[in-house]
């Protein structure tokens, strides 16, 4: 049987101008990265993007906002957006990624049709203060726990190549294993002269080791390759899939352009991989054979 790849896409529904100082992030207002700044994309535009990507087989659709967390206004916007999207498209797994969030707001998102929450731990607890000074790793962990308590699916991962050592990577993976996310986004740092981190692009060999290690620590999670895929792997991406990747981001990333969806689909086909098909009326991951975190913990 062919290995099936889950296709997930991102809509950056509110971009740039973040007051936090995460030193790998182009959306921080502290760095002059020139990313687009806007608040709250029109629902019609977001629905158009989702419908377009669905034509290529996208199943997961993530609504991302910049900024530290989910305040009342943002929560209302995402909730109403989720309702409008689900009205138009039923076979879609909706994810929200809005930073730090408390339990009540996450419950409100769940009620509005959000299926999963994405909040990355990014790196290990002991390395975090070297990449961010405006919030703590513990806050990130707490939000992930809140998402699970709100009965949302949890999507949580990190970014490799920030200058952390293998000990930090293992520490991150152990923390993620505690949370048992259904999906772990794996990002590789993309060097940018406007950012304070001065690390070089990671080598393919090291990136594959990060993927293999993630698979070892999180055997039940979907490992999704996100930012840095094209920069690190270039044209030859086959080895990522044999090392454990089983989901990709289709279309554009948050602030950088991705491959064209058609090109990615051709690539998957040429590697002998098939894609997870959307199922009519099914949005929850259980419908796609994924274990939810609570089951994984037992
Ligand atoms: S809080 Fe999120 S959007 Fe803001 S700088 Fe950090 S990673 Fe970027």
Short mmCIF file of C-alpha atoms and ligand atoms in Angstrom, two decimals:
data_model
loop_
_atom_site.label_atom_id
_atom_site.label_comp_id
_atom_site.label_asym_id
_atom_site.label_seq_id
_atom_site.Cartn_x
_atom_site.Cartn_y
_atom_site.Cartn_z
CA UNK A 1 0.00 0.00 0.00
CA UNK A 2 1.26 3.45 -0.85
CA UNK A 3 2.20 5.72 2.02
CA UNK A 4 -0.46 8.44 2.38
CA UNK A 5 0.51 12.07 2.85
CA UNK A 6 -1.78 14.50 4.66
CA UNK A 7 -2.06 17.91 3.01
CA UNK A 8 -2.42 20.92 5.24
CA UNK A 9 -2.58 24.58 4.21
CA UNK A 10 -2.18 27.87 6.00
CA UNK A 11 -4.03 31.15 5.75
CA UNK A 12 -2.25 34.02 7.42
CA UNK A 13 -5.46 35.80 8.43
CA UNK A 14 -3.74 38.54 10.44
CA UNK A 15 -0.13 39.30 9.65
CA UNK A 16 2.92 41.04 11.11
CA UNK A 17 3.26 43.72 13.78
CA UNK A 18 3.71 41.30 16.67
CA UNK A 19 5.02 42.86 19.90
CA UNK A 20 6.93 39.69 20.89
CA UNK A 21 10.62 39.23 20.11
CA UNK A 22 10.90 35.57 18.96
CA UNK A 23 14.23 35.88 17.19
CA UNK A 24 13.40 33.42 14.39
CA UNK A 25 10.12 35.10 13.41
CA UNK A 26 9.69 37.59 10.60
CA UNK A 27 6.35 38.73 12.03
CA UNK A 28 7.91 40.37 15.07
CA UNK A 29 7.67 44.17 14.89
CA UNK A 30 11.13 44.32 16.53
CA UNK A 31 12.85 43.32 13.29
CA UNK A 32 12.75 45.12 10.00
CA UNK A 33 11.74 42.15 7.85
CA UNK A 34 9.29 43.94 5.56
CA UNK A 35 6.51 41.33 5.90
CA UNK A 36 2.98 42.40 5.04
CA UNK A 37 1.03 43.85 7.96
CA UNK A 38 -2.74 43.57 8.08
CA UNK A 39 -5.47 42.77 10.57
CA UNK A 40 -8.26 40.32 9.88
CA UNK A 41 -8.58 39.12 6.33
CA UNK A 42 -12.07 39.22 4.84
CA UNK A 43 -13.94 35.91 5.35
CA UNK A 44 -14.81 35.76 1.63
CA UNK A 45 -11.11 35.87 0.78
CA UNK A 46 -10.26 33.09 3.26
CA UNK A 47 -13.07 30.88 1.96
CA UNK A 48 -11.87 31.48 -1.61
CA UNK A 49 -8.34 30.37 -0.62
CA UNK A 50 -9.69 27.25 1.11
CA UNK A 51 -11.84 26.26 -1.86
CA UNK A 52 -8.93 26.72 -4.25
CA UNK A 53 -6.60 24.53 -2.12
CA UNK A 54 -9.28 21.88 -1.66
CA UNK A 55 -9.19 21.30 -5.42
CA UNK A 56 -5.67 19.94 -4.87
CA UNK A 57 -6.63 17.69 -1.97
CA UNK A 58 -6.00 19.89 1.07
CA UNK A 59 -7.72 18.44 4.18
CA UNK A 60 -6.29 20.52 7.05
CA UNK A 61 -6.69 24.30 6.92
CA UNK A 62 -5.01 26.46 9.53
CA UNK A 63 -6.12 30.01 10.37
CA UNK A 64 -3.06 31.81 11.69
CA UNK A 65 -2.92 35.16 13.46
CA UNK A 66 0.23 36.98 14.50
CA UNK A 67 0.58 38.35 18.00
CA UNK A 68 1.05 37.01 21.48
CA UNK A 69 -2.32 35.51 22.08
CA UNK A 70 -6.02 34.98 21.63
CA UNK A 71 -7.81 38.04 23.03
CA UNK A 72 -11.59 38.56 22.97
CA UNK A 73 -11.64 40.32 19.61
CA UNK A 74 -9.48 37.73 17.90
CA UNK A 75 -11.50 34.92 19.42
CA UNK A 76 -14.72 36.42 18.04
CA UNK A 77 -13.17 36.88 14.61
CA UNK A 78 -11.79 33.32 14.40
CA UNK A 79 -15.04 31.85 15.76
CA UNK A 80 -17.17 33.62 13.20
CA UNK A 81 -14.69 32.78 10.43
CA UNK A 82 -14.78 29.10 11.44
CA UNK A 83 -18.58 29.05 11.29
CA UNK A 84 -18.61 30.64 7.85
CA UNK A 85 -16.00 28.25 6.49
CA UNK A 86 -17.76 25.15 7.86
CA UNK A 87 -21.05 26.37 6.35
CA UNK A 88 -19.43 26.35 2.91
CA UNK A 89 -17.01 23.42 3.27
CA UNK A 90 -17.89 20.48 5.51
CA UNK A 91 -15.04 18.09 4.73
CA UNK A 92 -12.26 20.22 6.13
CA UNK A 93 -10.21 19.89 9.31
CA UNK A 94 -10.04 23.42 10.70
CA UNK A 95 -7.09 24.46 12.81
CA UNK A 96 -6.53 27.75 14.61
CA UNK A 97 -3.11 29.09 15.48
CA UNK A 98 -3.48 32.25 17.53
CA UNK A 99 -0.79 32.12 20.20
CA UNK A 100 -1.30 31.91 23.92
CA UNK A 101 -4.89 31.00 24.82
CA UNK A 102 -6.91 30.27 27.92
CA UNK A 103 -9.29 27.38 28.37
CA UNK A 104 -12.54 29.35 27.93
CA UNK A 105 -11.48 30.88 24.63
CA UNK A 106 -10.32 27.53 23.32
CA UNK A 107 -13.66 26.02 24.28
CA UNK A 108 -15.37 28.83 22.37
CA UNK A 109 -13.27 28.03 19.29
CA UNK A 110 -14.18 24.37 19.57
CA UNK A 111 -17.89 25.24 19.71
CA UNK A 112 -17.55 27.36 16.60
CA UNK A 113 -16.14 24.55 14.51
CA UNK A 114 -12.40 24.66 15.11
CA UNK A 115 -11.13 21.06 15.27
CA UNK A 116 -7.51 21.51 16.37
CA UNK A 117 -5.26 24.14 17.88
CA UNK A 118 -1.70 24.69 16.74
CA UNK A 119 0.76 26.02 19.26
CA UNK A 120 4.41 25.09 18.90
CA UNK A 121 6.75 24.67 21.83
CA UNK A 122 9.39 25.79 19.29
CA UNK A 123 12.41 24.59 21.23
CA UNK A 124 13.37 23.14 24.59
CA UNK A 125 12.56 24.73 27.91
CA UNK A 126 16.27 25.22 28.68
CA UNK A 127 17.06 26.91 25.34
CA UNK A 128 13.93 29.05 25.01
CA UNK A 129 15.25 32.14 26.81
CA UNK A 130 17.94 32.42 24.14
CA UNK A 131 15.37 32.88 21.38
CA UNK A 132 12.65 34.85 23.15
CA UNK A 133 12.56 37.22 26.11
CA UNK A 134 8.98 38.50 26.00
CA UNK A 135 7.19 35.30 27.02
CA UNK A 136 8.12 31.96 28.51
CA UNK A 137 8.27 28.38 27.32
CA UNK A 138 6.01 27.44 30.24
CA UNK A 139 3.26 29.68 28.82
CA UNK A 140 3.52 27.79 25.56
CA UNK A 141 3.28 24.43 27.29
CA UNK A 142 0.26 25.62 29.27
CA UNK A 143 -1.59 26.69 26.13
CA UNK A 144 -1.00 23.24 24.64
CA UNK A 145 -2.47 21.68 27.78
CA UNK A 146 -5.44 24.05 27.57
CA UNK A 147 -6.09 22.95 23.99
CA UNK A 148 -6.24 19.32 25.11
CA UNK A 149 -8.52 20.22 28.01
CA UNK A 150 -10.83 22.03 25.59
CA UNK A 151 -11.07 18.75 23.70
CA UNK A 152 -9.36 20.17 20.65
CA UNK A 153 -6.84 18.18 18.65
CA UNK A 154 -3.33 19.41 19.38
CA UNK A 155 -0.81 20.26 16.74
CA UNK A 156 2.52 21.18 18.31
CA UNK A 157 6.10 21.05 17.17
CA UNK A 158 9.09 23.23 16.79
CA UNK A 159 11.82 24.81 14.78
CA UNK A 160 15.28 23.32 14.39
CA UNK A 161 18.46 25.16 13.49
CA UNK A 162 18.32 28.09 15.90
CA UNK A 163 21.69 27.26 17.44
CA UNK A 164 20.32 24.63 19.82
CA UNK A 165 22.25 21.44 20.53
CA UNK A 166 21.10 17.82 20.20
CA UNK A 167 20.48 17.81 23.96
CA UNK A 168 17.95 20.63 23.47
CA UNK A 169 16.31 18.80 20.58
CA UNK A 170 15.86 15.69 22.69
CA UNK A 171 14.51 17.81 25.54
CA UNK A 172 11.96 19.38 23.17
CA UNK A 173 10.88 15.97 21.86
CA UNK A 174 10.47 14.60 25.37
CA UNK A 175 8.20 17.54 26.25
CA UNK A 176 6.18 16.99 23.08
CA UNK A 177 5.89 13.31 23.89
CA UNK A 178 4.26 14.30 27.18
CA UNK A 179 1.65 16.28 25.27
CA UNK A 180 1.11 13.61 22.57
CA UNK A 181 0.05 15.97 19.78
CA UNK A 182 -1.73 14.33 16.84
CA UNK A 183 0.47 16.35 14.56
CA UNK A 184 3.98 17.75 14.94
CA UNK A 185 4.99 20.54 12.57
CA UNK A 186 8.72 20.47 11.91
CA UNK A 187 10.27 23.73 10.77
CA UNK A 188 13.85 24.44 9.78
CA UNK A 189 15.19 27.94 10.37
CA UNK A 190 15.40 30.03 7.22
CA UNK A 191 18.34 32.47 7.49
CA UNK A 192 17.26 36.09 7.12
CA UNK A 193 19.68 39.03 7.54
CA UNK A 194 16.99 41.06 9.32
CA UNK A 195 16.68 38.49 12.12
CA UNK A 196 19.04 38.35 15.11
CA UNK A 197 19.73 34.60 14.71
CA UNK A 198 22.81 34.16 12.56
CA UNK A 199 22.70 30.43 11.90
CA UNK A 200 23.37 28.94 8.47
CA UNK A 201 20.84 26.85 6.60
CA UNK A 202 20.83 23.32 8.03
CA UNK A 203 22.38 20.52 5.97
CA UNK A 204 20.13 17.83 4.52
CA UNK A 205 21.87 15.18 6.64
CA UNK A 206 21.26 17.04 9.89
CA UNK A 207 17.66 17.82 8.94
CA UNK A 208 17.02 14.13 8.24
CA UNK A 209 18.44 13.26 11.65
CA UNK A 210 15.99 15.73 13.24
CA UNK A 211 13.11 14.05 11.39
CA UNK A 212 14.24 10.53 12.32
CA UNK A 213 14.61 11.53 15.96
CA UNK A 214 11.16 13.15 15.97
CA UNK A 215 9.65 9.97 14.55
CA UNK A 216 11.37 7.94 17.26
CA UNK A 217 9.98 10.10 20.07
CA UNK A 218 6.53 10.60 18.56
CA UNK A 219 5.66 7.35 16.80
CA UNK A 220 1.91 8.11 16.64
CA UNK A 221 2.01 11.73 15.49
CA UNK A 222 1.74 12.95 11.97
CA UNK A 223 5.07 14.60 11.23
CA UNK A 224 4.42 17.60 9.06
CA UNK A 225 7.26 19.31 7.28
CA UNK A 226 6.52 23.03 7.30
CA UNK A 227 8.85 26.04 6.93
CA UNK A 228 12.27 25.41 5.46
CA UNK A 229 11.31 22.38 3.33
CA UNK A 230 12.36 23.88 0.01
CA UNK A 231 15.29 25.83 1.47
CA UNK A 232 16.86 22.77 3.10
CA UNK A 233 15.88 19.96 0.73
CA UNK A 234 15.67 21.77 -2.60
CA UNK A 235 14.40 19.61 -5.46
CA UNK A 236 15.15 16.24 -3.91
CA UNK A 237 12.70 15.76 -1.06
CA UNK A 238 12.21 12.00 -1.23
CA UNK A 239 14.43 11.21 1.77
CA UNK A 240 12.19 13.27 4.11
CA UNK A 241 9.32 10.89 3.50
CA UNK A 242 11.35 7.76 4.08
CA UNK A 243 12.64 9.30 7.34
CA UNK A 244 9.15 9.75 8.75
CA UNK A 245 7.40 12.78 7.24
CA UNK A 246 3.74 12.06 6.46
CA UNK A 247 2.25 15.53 6.03
CA UNK A 248 3.26 18.64 4.12
CA UNK A 249 2.12 22.23 3.89
CA UNK A 250 0.46 22.77 0.55
CA UNK A 251 0.66 26.28 -0.91
CA UNK A 252 2.22 29.28 0.75
CA UNK A 253 3.75 29.50 4.21
CA UNK A 254 3.08 32.32 6.64
CA UNK A 255 5.37 34.89 5.14
CA UNK A 256 7.18 33.01 2.39
CA UNK A 257 5.90 31.54 -0.85
CA UNK A 258 5.67 27.75 -1.08
CA UNK A 259 5.77 25.50 -4.11
CA UNK A 260 2.80 25.58 -6.44
CA UNK A 261 0.30 22.93 -5.24
CA UNK A 262 0.37 21.22 -8.63
CA UNK A 263 4.14 20.84 -8.46
CA UNK A 264 3.96 19.32 -4.99
CA UNK A 265 1.31 16.84 -6.08
CA UNK A 266 3.43 15.83 -9.08
CA UNK A 267 6.41 15.40 -6.74
CA UNK A 268 4.45 13.14 -4.37
CA UNK A 269 3.23 11.05 -7.27
CA UNK A 270 6.74 10.69 -8.67
CA UNK A 271 7.87 9.34 -5.26
CA UNK A 272 5.07 6.74 -5.30
CA UNK A 273 3.15 8.49 -2.51
CA UNK A 274 -0.60 9.05 -2.42
CA UNK A 275 -2.58 11.67 -0.54
CA UNK A 276 -5.10 11.34 2.28
CA UNK A 277 -8.48 11.98 0.67
CA UNK A 278 -11.02 14.30 2.29
CA UNK A 279 -14.11 12.45 3.48
CA UNK A 280 -17.53 13.99 3.04
CA UNK A 281 -18.74 15.56 6.27
CA UNK A 282 -15.68 14.44 8.21
CA UNK A 283 -13.56 17.08 9.85
CA UNK A 284 -12.24 15.37 12.95
CA UNK A 285 -8.95 13.57 12.73
CA UNK A 286 -10.32 10.31 14.08
CA UNK A 287 -12.06 10.08 10.72
CA UNK A 288 -8.62 9.99 9.14
CA UNK A 289 -7.26 7.25 11.35
CA UNK A 290 -5.40 9.59 13.68
CA UNK A 291 -5.36 8.97 17.37
CA UNK A 292 -6.34 11.93 19.49
CA UNK A 293 -4.02 12.88 22.29
CA UNK A 294 -6.12 11.39 25.08
CA UNK A 295 -6.00 7.95 23.47
CA UNK A 296 -2.27 8.27 22.88
CA UNK A 297 -1.72 8.98 26.55
CA UNK A 298 -3.41 5.79 27.72
S1 LIG B 1 4.55 35.40 19.21
FE1 LIG B 1 4.26 34.31 17.26
S2 LIG B 1 3.95 35.96 15.71
FE2 LIG B 1 4.84 36.91 17.55
S3 LIG B 1 7.05 36.97 17.17
FE3 LIG B 1 6.62 35.08 18.36
S4 LIG B 1 6.30 33.47 16.80
FE4 LIG B 1 6.17 35.47 15.75
#
